[in-house]
mmCIF file of C-alpha atoms (C1' of nucleotides) in Angstrom:
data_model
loop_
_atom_site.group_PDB
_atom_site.id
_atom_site.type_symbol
_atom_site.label_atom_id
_atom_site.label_comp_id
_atom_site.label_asym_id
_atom_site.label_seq_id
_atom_site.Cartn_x
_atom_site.Cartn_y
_atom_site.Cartn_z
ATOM 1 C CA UNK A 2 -17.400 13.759 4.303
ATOM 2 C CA UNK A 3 -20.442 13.724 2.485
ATOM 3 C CA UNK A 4 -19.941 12.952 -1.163
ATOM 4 C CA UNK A 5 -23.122 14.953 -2.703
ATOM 5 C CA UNK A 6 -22.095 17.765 -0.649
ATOM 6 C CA UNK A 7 -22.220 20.192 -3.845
ATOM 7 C CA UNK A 8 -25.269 18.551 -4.464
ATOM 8 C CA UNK A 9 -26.805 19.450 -1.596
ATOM 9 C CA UNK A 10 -25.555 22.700 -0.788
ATOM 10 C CA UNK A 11 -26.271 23.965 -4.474
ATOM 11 C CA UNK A 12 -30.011 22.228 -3.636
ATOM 12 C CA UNK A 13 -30.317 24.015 -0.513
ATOM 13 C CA UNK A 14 -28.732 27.785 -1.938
ATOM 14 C CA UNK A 15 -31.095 27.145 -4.941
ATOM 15 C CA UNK A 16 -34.264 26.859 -2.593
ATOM 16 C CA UNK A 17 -32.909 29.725 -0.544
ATOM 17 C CA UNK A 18 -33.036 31.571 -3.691
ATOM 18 C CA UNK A 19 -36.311 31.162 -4.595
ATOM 19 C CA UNK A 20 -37.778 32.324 -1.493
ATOM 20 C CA UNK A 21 -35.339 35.304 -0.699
ATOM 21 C CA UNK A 22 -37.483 36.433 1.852
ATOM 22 C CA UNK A 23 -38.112 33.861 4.133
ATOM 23 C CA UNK A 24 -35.472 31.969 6.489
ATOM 24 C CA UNK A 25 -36.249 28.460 5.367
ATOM 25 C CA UNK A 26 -35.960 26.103 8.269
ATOM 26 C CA UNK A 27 -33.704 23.052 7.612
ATOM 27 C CA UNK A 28 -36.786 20.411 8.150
ATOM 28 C CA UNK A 29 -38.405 22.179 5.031
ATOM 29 C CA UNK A 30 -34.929 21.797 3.096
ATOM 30 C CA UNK A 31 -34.462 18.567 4.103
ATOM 31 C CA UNK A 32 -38.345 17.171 2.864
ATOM 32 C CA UNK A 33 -37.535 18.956 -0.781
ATOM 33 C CA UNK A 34 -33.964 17.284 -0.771
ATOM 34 C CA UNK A 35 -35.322 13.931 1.129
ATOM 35 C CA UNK A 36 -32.447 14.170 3.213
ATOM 36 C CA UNK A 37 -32.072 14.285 7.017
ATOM 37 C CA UNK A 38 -32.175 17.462 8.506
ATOM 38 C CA UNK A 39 -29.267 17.343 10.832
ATOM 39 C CA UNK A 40 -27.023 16.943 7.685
ATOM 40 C CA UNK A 41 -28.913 20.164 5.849
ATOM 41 C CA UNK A 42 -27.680 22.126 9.181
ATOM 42 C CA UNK A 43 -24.400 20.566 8.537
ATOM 43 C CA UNK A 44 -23.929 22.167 5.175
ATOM 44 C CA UNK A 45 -25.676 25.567 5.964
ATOM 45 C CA UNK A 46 -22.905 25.217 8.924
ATOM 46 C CA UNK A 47 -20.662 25.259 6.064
ATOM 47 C CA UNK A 48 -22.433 27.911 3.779
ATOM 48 C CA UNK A 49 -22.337 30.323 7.067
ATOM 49 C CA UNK A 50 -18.337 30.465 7.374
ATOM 50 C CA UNK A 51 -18.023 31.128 4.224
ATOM 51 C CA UNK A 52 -20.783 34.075 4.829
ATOM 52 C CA UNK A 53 -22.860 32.949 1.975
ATOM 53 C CA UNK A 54 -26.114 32.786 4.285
ATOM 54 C CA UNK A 55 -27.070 33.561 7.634
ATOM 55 C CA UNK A 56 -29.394 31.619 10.231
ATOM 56 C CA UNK A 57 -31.835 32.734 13.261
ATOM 57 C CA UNK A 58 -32.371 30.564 15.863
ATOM 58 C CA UNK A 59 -35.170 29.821 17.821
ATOM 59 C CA UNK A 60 -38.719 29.700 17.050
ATOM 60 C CA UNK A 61 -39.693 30.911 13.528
ATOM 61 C CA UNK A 62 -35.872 30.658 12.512
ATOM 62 C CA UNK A 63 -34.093 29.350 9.779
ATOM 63 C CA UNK A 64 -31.533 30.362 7.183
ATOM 64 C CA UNK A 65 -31.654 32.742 3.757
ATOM 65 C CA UNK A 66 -28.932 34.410 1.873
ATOM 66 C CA UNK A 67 -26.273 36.508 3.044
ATOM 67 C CA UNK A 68 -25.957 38.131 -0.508
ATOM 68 C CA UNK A 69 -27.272 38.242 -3.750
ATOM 69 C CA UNK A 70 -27.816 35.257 -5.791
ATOM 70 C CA UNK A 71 -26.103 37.242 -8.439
ATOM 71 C CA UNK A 72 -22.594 37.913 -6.534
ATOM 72 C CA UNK A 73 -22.308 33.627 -5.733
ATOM 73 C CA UNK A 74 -20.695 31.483 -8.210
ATOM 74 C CA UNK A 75 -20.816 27.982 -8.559
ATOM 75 C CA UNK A 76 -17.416 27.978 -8.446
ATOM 76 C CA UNK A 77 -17.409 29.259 -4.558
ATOM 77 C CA UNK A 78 -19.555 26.489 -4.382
ATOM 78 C CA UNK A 79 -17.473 24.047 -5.922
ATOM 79 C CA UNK A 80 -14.514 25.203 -4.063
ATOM 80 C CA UNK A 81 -16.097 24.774 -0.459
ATOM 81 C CA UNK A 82 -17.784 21.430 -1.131
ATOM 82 C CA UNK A 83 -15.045 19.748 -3.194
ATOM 83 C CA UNK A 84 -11.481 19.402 -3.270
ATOM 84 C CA UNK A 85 -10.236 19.409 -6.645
ATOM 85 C CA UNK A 86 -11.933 17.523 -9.596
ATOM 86 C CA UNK A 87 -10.312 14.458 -9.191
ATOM 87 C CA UNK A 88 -10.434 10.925 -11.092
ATOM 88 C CA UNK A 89 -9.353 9.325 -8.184
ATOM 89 C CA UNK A 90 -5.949 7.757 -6.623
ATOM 90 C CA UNK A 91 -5.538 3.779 -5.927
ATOM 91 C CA UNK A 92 -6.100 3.185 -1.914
ATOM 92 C CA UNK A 93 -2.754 2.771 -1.254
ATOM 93 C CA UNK A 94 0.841 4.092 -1.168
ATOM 94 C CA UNK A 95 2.414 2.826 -4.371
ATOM 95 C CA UNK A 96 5.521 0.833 -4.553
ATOM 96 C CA UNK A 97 8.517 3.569 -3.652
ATOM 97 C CA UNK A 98 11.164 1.851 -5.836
ATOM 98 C CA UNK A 99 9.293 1.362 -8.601
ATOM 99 C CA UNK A 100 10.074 4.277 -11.285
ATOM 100 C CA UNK A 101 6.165 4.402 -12.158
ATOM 101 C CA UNK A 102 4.873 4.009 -8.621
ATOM 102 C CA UNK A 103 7.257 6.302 -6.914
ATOM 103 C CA UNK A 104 5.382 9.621 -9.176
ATOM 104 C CA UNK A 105 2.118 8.127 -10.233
ATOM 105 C CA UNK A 106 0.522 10.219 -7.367
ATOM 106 C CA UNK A 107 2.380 13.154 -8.717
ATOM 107 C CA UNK A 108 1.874 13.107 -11.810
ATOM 108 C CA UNK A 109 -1.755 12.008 -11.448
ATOM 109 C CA UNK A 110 -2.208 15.350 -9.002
ATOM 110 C CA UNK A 111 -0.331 17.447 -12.058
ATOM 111 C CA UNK A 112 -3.261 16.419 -14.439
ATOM 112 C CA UNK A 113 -5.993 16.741 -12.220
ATOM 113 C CA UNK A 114 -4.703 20.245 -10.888
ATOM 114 C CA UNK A 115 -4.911 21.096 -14.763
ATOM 115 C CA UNK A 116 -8.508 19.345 -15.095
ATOM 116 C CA UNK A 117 -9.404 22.031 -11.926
ATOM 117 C CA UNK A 118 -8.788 25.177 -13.369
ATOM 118 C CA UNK A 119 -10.369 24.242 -16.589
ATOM 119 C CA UNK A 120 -13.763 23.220 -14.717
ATOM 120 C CA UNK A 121 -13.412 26.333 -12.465
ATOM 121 C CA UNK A 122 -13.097 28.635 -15.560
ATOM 122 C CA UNK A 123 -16.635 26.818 -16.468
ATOM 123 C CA UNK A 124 -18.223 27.544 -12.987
ATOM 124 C CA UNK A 125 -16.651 31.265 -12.717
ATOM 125 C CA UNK A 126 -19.117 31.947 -15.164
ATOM 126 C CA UNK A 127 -22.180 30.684 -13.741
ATOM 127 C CA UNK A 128 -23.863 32.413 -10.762
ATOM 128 C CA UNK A 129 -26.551 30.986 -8.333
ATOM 129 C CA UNK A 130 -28.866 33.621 -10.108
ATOM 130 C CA UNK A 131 -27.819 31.267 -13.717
ATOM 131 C CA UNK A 132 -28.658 28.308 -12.012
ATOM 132 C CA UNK A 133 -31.646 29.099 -10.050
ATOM 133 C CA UNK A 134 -33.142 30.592 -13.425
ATOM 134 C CA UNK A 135 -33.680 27.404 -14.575
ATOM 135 C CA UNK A 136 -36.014 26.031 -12.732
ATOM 136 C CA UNK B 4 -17.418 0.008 -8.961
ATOM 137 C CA UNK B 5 -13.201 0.766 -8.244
ATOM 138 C CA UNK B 6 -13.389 4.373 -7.408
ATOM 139 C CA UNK B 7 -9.686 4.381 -8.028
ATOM 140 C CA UNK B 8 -10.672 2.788 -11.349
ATOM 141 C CA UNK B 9 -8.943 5.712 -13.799
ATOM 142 C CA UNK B 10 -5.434 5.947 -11.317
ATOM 143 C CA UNK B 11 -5.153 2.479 -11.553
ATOM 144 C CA UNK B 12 -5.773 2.069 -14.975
ATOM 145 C CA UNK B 13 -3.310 4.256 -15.936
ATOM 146 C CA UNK B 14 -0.751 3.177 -14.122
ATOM 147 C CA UNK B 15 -1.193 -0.279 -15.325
ATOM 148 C CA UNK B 16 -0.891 1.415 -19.048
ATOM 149 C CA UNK B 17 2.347 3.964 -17.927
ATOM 150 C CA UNK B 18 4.050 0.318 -16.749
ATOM 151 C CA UNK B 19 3.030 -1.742 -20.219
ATOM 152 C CA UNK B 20 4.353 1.515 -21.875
ATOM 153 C CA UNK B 21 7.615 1.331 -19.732
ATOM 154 C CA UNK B 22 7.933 -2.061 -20.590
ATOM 155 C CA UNK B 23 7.047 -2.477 -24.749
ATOM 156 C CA UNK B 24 8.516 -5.710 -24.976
ATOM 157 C CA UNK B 25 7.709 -7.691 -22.509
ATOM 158 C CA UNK B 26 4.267 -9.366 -20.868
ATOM 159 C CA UNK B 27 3.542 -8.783 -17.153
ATOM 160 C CA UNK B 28 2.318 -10.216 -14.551
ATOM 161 C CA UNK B 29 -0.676 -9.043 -12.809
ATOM 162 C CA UNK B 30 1.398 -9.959 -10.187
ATOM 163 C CA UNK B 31 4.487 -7.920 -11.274
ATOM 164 C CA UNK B 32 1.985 -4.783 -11.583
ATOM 165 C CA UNK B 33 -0.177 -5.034 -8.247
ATOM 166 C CA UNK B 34 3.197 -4.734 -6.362
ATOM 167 C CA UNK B 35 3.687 -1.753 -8.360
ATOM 168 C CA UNK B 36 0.594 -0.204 -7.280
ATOM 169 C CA UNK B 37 0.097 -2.220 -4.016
ATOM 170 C CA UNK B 38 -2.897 -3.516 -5.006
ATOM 171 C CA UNK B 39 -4.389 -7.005 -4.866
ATOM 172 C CA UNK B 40 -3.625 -9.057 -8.091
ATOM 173 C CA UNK B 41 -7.298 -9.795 -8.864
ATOM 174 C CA UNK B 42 -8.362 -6.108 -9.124
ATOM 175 C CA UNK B 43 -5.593 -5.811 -11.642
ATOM 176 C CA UNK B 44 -6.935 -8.664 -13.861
ATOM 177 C CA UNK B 45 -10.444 -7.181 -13.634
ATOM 178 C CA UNK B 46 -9.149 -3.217 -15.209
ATOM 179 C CA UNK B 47 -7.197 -5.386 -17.284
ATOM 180 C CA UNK B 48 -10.264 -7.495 -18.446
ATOM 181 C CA UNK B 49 -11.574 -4.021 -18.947
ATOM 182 C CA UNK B 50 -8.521 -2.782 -21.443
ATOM 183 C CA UNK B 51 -9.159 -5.911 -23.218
ATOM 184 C CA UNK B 52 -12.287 -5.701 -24.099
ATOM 185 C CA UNK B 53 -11.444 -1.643 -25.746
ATOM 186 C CA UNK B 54 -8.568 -3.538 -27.325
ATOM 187 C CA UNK B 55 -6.303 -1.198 -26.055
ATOM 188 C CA UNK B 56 -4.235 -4.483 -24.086
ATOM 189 C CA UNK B 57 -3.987 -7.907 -25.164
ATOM 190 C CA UNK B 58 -2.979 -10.652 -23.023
ATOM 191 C CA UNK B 59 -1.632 -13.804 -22.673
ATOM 192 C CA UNK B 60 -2.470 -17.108 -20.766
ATOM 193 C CA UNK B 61 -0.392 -19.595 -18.907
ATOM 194 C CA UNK B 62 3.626 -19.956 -17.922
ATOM 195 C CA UNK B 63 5.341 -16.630 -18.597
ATOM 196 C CA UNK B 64 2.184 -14.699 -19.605
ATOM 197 C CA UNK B 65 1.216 -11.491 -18.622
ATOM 198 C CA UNK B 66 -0.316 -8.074 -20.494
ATOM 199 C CA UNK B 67 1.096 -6.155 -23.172
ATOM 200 C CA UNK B 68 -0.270 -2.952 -25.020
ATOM 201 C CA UNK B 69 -2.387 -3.637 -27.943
ATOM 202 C CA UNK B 70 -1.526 -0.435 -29.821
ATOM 203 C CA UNK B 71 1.187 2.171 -29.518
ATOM 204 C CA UNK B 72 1.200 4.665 -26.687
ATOM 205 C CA UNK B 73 0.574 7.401 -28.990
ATOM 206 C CA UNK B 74 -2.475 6.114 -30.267
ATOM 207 C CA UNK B 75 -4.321 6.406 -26.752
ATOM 208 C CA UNK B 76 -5.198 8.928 -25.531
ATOM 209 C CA UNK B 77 -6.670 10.269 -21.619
ATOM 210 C CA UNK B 78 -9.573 10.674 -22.723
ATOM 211 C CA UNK B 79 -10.305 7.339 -23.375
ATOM 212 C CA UNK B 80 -9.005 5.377 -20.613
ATOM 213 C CA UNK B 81 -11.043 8.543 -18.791
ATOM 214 C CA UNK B 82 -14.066 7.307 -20.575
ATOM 215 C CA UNK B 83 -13.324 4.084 -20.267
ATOM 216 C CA UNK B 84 -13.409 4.222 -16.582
ATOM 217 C CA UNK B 85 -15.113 7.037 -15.607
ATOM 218 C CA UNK B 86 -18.653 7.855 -16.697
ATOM 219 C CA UNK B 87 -18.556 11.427 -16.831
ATOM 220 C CA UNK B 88 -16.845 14.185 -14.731
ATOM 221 C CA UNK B 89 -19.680 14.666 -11.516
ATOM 222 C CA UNK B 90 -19.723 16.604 -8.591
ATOM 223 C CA UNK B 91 -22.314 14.411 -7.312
ATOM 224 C CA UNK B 92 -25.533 13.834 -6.878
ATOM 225 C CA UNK B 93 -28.204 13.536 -3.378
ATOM 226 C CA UNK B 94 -27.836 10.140 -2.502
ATOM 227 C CA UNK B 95 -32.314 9.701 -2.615
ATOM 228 C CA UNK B 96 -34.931 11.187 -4.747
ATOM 229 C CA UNK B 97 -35.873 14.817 -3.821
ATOM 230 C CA UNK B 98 -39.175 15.515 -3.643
ATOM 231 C CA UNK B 99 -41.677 15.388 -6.799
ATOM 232 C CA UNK B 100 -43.469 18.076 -5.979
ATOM 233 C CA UNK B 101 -41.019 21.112 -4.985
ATOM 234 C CA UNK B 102 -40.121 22.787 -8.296
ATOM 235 C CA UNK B 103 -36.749 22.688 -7.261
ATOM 236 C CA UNK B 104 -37.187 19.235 -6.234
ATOM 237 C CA UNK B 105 -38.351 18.114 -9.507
ATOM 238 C CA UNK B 106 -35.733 19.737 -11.642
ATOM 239 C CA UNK B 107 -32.707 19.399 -9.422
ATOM 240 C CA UNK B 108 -31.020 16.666 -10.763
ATOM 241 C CA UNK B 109 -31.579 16.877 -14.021
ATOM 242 C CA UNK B 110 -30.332 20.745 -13.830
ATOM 243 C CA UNK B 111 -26.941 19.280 -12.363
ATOM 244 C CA UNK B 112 -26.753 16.880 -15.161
ATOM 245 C CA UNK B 113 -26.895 19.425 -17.229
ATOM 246 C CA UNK B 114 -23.679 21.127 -15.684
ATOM 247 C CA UNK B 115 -22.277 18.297 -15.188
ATOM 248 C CA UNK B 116 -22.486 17.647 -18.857
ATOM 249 C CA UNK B 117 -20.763 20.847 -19.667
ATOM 250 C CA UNK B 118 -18.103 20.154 -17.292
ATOM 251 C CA UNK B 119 -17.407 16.904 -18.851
ATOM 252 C CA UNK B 120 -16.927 18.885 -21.976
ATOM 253 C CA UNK B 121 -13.957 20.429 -21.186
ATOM 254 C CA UNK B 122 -12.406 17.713 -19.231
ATOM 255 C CA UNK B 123 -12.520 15.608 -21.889
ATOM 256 C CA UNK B 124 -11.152 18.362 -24.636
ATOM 257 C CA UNK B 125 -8.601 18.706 -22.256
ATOM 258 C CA UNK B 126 -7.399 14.842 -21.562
ATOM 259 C CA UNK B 127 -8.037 14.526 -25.902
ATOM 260 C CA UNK B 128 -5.100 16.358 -26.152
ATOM 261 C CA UNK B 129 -2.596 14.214 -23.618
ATOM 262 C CA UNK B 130 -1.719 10.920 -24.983
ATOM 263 C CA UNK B 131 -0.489 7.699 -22.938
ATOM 264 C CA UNK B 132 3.045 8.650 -24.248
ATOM 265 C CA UNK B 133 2.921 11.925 -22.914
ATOM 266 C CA UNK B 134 1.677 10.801 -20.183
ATOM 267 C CA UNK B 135 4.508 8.237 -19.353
ATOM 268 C CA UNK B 136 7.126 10.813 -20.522
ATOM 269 C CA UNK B 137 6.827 12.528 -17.254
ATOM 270 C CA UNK B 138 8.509 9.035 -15.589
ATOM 271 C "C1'" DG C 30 2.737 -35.752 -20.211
ATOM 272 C "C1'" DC C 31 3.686 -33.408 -15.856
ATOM 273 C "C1'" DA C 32 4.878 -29.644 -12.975
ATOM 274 C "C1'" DT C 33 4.722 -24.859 -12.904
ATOM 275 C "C1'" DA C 34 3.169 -20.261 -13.535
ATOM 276 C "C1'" DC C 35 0.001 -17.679 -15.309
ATOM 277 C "C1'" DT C 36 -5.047 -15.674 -16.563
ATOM 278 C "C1'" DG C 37 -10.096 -15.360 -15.712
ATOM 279 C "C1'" DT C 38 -13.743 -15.138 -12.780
ATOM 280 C "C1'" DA C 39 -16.912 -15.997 -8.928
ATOM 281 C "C1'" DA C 40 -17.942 -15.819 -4.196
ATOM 282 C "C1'" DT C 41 -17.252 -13.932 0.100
ATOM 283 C "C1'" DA C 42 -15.142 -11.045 3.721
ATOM 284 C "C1'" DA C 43 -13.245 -6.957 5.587
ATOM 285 C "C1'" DA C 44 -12.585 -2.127 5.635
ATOM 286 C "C1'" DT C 45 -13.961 2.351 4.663
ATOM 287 C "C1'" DT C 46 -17.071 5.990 3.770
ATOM 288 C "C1'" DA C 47 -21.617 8.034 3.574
ATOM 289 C "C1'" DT C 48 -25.876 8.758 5.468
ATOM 290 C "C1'" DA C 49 -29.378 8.451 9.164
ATOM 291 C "C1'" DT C 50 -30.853 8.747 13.719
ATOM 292 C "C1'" DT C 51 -31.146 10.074 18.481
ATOM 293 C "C1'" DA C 52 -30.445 13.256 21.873
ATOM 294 C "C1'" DC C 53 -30.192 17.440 23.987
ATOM 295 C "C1'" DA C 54 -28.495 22.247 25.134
ATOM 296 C "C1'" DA C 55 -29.162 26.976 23.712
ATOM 297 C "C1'" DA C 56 -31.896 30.529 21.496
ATOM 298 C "C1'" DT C 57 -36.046 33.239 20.437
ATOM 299 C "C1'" DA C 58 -40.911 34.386 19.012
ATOM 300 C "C1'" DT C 59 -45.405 34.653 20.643
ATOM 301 C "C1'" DA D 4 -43.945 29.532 29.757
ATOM 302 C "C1'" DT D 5 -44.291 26.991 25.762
ATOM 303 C "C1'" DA D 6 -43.287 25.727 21.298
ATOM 304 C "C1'" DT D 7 -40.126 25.741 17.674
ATOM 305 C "C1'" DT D 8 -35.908 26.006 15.803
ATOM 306 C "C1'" DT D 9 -30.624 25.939 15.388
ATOM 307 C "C1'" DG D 10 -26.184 23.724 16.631
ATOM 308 C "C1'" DT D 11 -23.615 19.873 17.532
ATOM 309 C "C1'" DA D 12 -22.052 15.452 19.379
ATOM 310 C "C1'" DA D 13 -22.434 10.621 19.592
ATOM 311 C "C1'" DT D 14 -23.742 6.530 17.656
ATOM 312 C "C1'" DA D 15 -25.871 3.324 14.351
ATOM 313 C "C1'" DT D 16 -26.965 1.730 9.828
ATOM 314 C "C1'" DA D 17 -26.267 1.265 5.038
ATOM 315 C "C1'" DA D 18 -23.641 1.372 0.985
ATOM 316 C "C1'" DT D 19 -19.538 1.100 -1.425
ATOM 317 C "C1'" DT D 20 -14.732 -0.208 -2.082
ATOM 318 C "C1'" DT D 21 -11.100 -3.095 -1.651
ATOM 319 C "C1'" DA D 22 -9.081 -7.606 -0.267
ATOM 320 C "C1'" DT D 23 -8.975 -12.413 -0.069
ATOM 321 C "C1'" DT D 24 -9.784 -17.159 -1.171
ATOM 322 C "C1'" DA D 25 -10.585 -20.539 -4.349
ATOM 323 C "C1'" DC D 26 -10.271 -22.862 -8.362
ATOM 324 C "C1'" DA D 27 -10.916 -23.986 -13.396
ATOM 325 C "C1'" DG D 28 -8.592 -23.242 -17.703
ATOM 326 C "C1'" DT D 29 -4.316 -22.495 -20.478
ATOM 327 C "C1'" DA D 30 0.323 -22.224 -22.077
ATOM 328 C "C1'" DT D 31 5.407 -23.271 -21.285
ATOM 329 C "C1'" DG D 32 9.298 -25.927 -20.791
ATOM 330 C "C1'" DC D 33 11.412 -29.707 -19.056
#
DNA sequence: GCATACTGTAATAAATTATATTACAAATAT
DNA sequence: ATATTTGTAATATAATTTATTACAGTATGC
């Protein structure tokens, strides 16, 4: 799965933002991202079942918001783009007799579940409104 | 760059802190972590050069800790093998001219910055011996 | 001093993951 | 009708991660 997927889906939300009015097609996104379009329709697929936007087909179609750039947090974001904050696990499956190897995954997945709610406190507090201000 | 750089680094430390006494093999710790020998040596070469490992060449060497497992803390080996916390960035250069474009990544440096904040508050607080205390 | 068991590091290969492209059916505005 | 757009699948390319091979250098203990 796409690893700048909050990237791009904050990207795309931000634009969609910004012109609250229009359904932005995803060959427009795509040219202020740089990215292909097909994977802009992949995310918006993404942003739709979670009913953040909505799309029109067909000619003069596109996508905007489904609600107010106020009432989205980046943590929504976060949570439908990412897992958990995560440092990372080794490839693979540890040595099972090994004291250490047999809970390293645990315990790694203890800290980083502690890591996560600390960084979603942090995006709680920011809306798509907060972010799209600055620019 | 090992993207399971941190888990592995760690778990290289929890064993040296398992074992005080003794100097292992980068042998001895891949089949811990089922990982080739020569990506061991190279996070090792990376503890050595914080000083937080020192090791020896030749017959019957191997890797002990440098300083006591109190004395290091998460956030260090964190920063030591992670640049900062980072949901990720668009893979190419958005477009210079869209005013979201232009501001994009910078704005999600920004965050990311912030979020890196509290990780690293967070893992300040955890030493290596707490850490291994969990085995 | 010689055999053995390590580290250190470079070079290359294989595997995995991320991104890009092509293609086309279905929808809708004009 | 035609043009434009979404939606999605299939496939290809590129980039990144991990594994392997190779070997020089170093200490140990016989």
């Amino acid at each position: 799965m796409l690893s700048g997927k909050f990237a791009i889906t904050i990207h795309i939300l931000t634009l969609l933002t910004k012109f609250p009015n229009d359904f932005l097609s995803s060959e427009f996104i795509a040219g202020s991202i740089n990215l292909n379009p097909v994977l802009v329709r992949k995310e918006i697929a993404n942003l739709k079942a979670h009913h953040i936007v909505e799309s029109k087909e067909g000619k003069n179609g596109g996508t905007r918001l489904a609600k107010n750039a106020t009432d989205i947090t980046l943590k929504e974001i976060f949570q439908m783009t990412f897992d958990t904050i995560n440092l990372g696990y080794a490839k693979n499956q540890p040595h099972p007799d090994c004291p250490v190897g047999k809970k390293i995954n645990e315990n790694l997945s203890g800290l980083y579940a502690d890591l996560n709610e600390k960084v979603s406190l942090e995006l709680k507090n920011i809306t798509l409104e907060d972010f799209s201000n600055q620019f």
